[in-house]
Amino acid sequence: MFTDSHCHLASHKFSAEELDSIVANAKNNGIHRMITLATSLEDCPTNIQIAEKYPEVFCAIGIHPCDVHETPDNYLETLHTFATHPKCVAIGETGLDYFHPAPDGWTENDYHQRQRQFLRQHFELAKELNKNIVIHTRDKSGKQSLDDALEIYSEFANDVRAVFHCFLGPWENAEPILKLGGYISFTAISTFKSAKDSLGAAMAAPSGRFMLETDSPYLAPAPHRGKRNEPAFTHLIAKSLAAARNETLEELALNTETSVSDFFKLPSNN
Ligand SMILES: [Zn+2]
């Protein structure tokens, strides 16, 4: 059995009526747990409601870096309230996105500065609530967003663990993350032949320090590429990565399930 450690079940690409079958399909494919992540203040309540409805679903509460300009300065109090919900198992999705251009009326500098401020505030909240944190980083080229996120993470690494989700490699970039006590997680991108760095990182990642995720509704694996992704497809990612790592599915499940249970502080029999 596997866990989809990162999906967005509150996305408008999943209608509320469909969720029963989305969750059932995941379970039928051996995906017994899902973590659905908020990306804005607006979708926090929906993610919580979904987690309340399904015993298999847990949620994470946070503001995506591409949403910081839409979020009021006093958001933290509201986020704090959401994050104390018993099914909230992490803070996120937060992070730094230097890939997408700054929105109208913002300089790149101010936009990235606000993202760094939010990331630091998310770390403070995680520390206060004794939860771990889910980080997104993305650059046009190079790894400035990763470096900046690591600098902020290092201030909190004694108290909070971070997972760098949708890790794209190369492997050297994982080393400072693991050194700080962090984790990485792999999407279907690691199964694409064109993504050598990401596959290489997935092959090199030590057991117990990485997780699997769909990032659904985005990033569907083959043979569903270009279509809507869903948690059930975690098993396709698992199959490809087990083969690439020369492990059995059972070994990969054991390793990644331990990571998920430790990181999100879930009972390992859940
Ligand atoms: Zn995401």
PDB file of N, CA and C and ligand atoms in Angstrom, residues 6 8 93 165 215, ligand 1:
ATOM      1  N   HIS A   6       0.964  14.120  -1.772  1.00  0.00           N
ATOM      2  CA  HIS A   6       0.746  15.506  -2.211  1.00  0.00           C
ATOM      3  C   HIS A   6      -0.273  15.528  -3.353  1.00  0.00           C
ATOM      4  N   HIS A   8      -4.144  17.768  -4.670  1.00  0.00           N
ATOM      5  CA  HIS A   8      -4.987  18.951  -4.454  1.00  0.00           C
ATOM      6  C   HIS A   8      -6.431  18.590  -4.743  1.00  0.00           C
ATOM      7  N   GLU A  93       0.754  24.082   1.112  1.00  0.00           N
ATOM      8  CA  GLU A  93       1.947  24.210   0.302  1.00  0.00           C
ATOM      9  C   GLU A  93       2.451  25.636   0.344  1.00  0.00           C
ATOM     10  N   HIS A 165       8.887  19.168  -2.332  1.00  0.00           N
ATOM     11  CA  HIS A 165       8.014  18.321  -3.147  1.00  0.00           C
ATOM     12  C   HIS A 165       8.326  18.510  -4.628  1.00  0.00           C
ATOM     13  N   ASP A 215       0.818  15.104  -7.091  1.00  0.00           N
ATOM     14  CA  ASP A 215       0.568  16.530  -7.344  1.00  0.00           C
ATOM     15  C   ASP A 215      -0.680  16.692  -8.202  1.00  0.00           C
TER      16      ASP A 215
HETATM   17 ZN    ZN B   1       1.191  21.038  -5.179  1.00  0.00          ZN
END
